[in-house]
XYZ file of C-alpha atoms in Angstrom:
57
model
C -23.504 4.465 -28.336
C -21.688 7.686 -26.855
C -20.384 10.871 -28.485
C -17.057 10.685 -29.561
C -15.952 13.950 -27.199
C -17.475 12.265 -24.338
C -15.202 9.291 -24.133
C -12.280 11.388 -22.707
C -14.166 12.978 -20.674
C -15.908 9.816 -19.089
C -12.517 8.273 -18.966
C -11.030 11.284 -16.745
C -14.133 11.515 -14.425
C -14.059 7.573 -13.828
C -10.382 7.754 -13.134
C -10.919 10.561 -10.740
C -13.807 9.224 -8.804
C -11.941 5.873 -8.606
C -9.142 7.681 -6.771
C -11.689 9.791 -4.505
C -13.195 6.832 -3.532
C -10.202 4.753 -2.956
C -9.007 7.543 -1.032
C -12.134 7.900 0.895
C -11.950 4.076 1.919
C -8.855 4.172 3.132
C -8.835 7.419 5.096
C -12.289 7.938 6.540
C -13.596 5.775 9.451
C -17.151 6.621 9.585
C -19.270 4.185 7.325
C -21.823 6.876 6.228
C -19.550 9.344 4.940
C -17.737 6.621 2.538
C -21.393 5.384 1.636
C -22.556 9.301 0.767
C -19.166 9.540 -0.974
C -20.073 6.435 -3.277
C -23.194 7.458 -3.780
C -22.532 10.890 -4.943
C -19.787 9.415 -7.302
C -22.076 6.898 -8.880
C -24.847 9.625 -9.565
C -22.233 11.935 -10.775
C -21.160 9.535 -13.314
C -24.512 8.249 -14.550
C -25.341 11.754 -15.201
C -22.106 12.370 -17.329
C -23.095 9.081 -18.985
C -26.421 10.197 -19.831
C -25.316 13.381 -20.671
C -22.927 11.931 -23.687
C -25.180 9.137 -24.883
C -26.614 9.023 -28.511
C -30.303 8.344 -28.733
C -31.531 5.962 -31.272
C -33.491 7.859 -33.803
């Protein structure tokens, strides 16, 4: 399903984005800033997952 070298990068990215999102939700008071960070994190993770996928041939 995914390229074997991509698992480590996807795991590191997921943990990093999780820490960033938890930090933003606990430290930032504006809702729109929290939402923007969350949206950017989701888009970034989707792009990384799409990069490492193995398409069926």
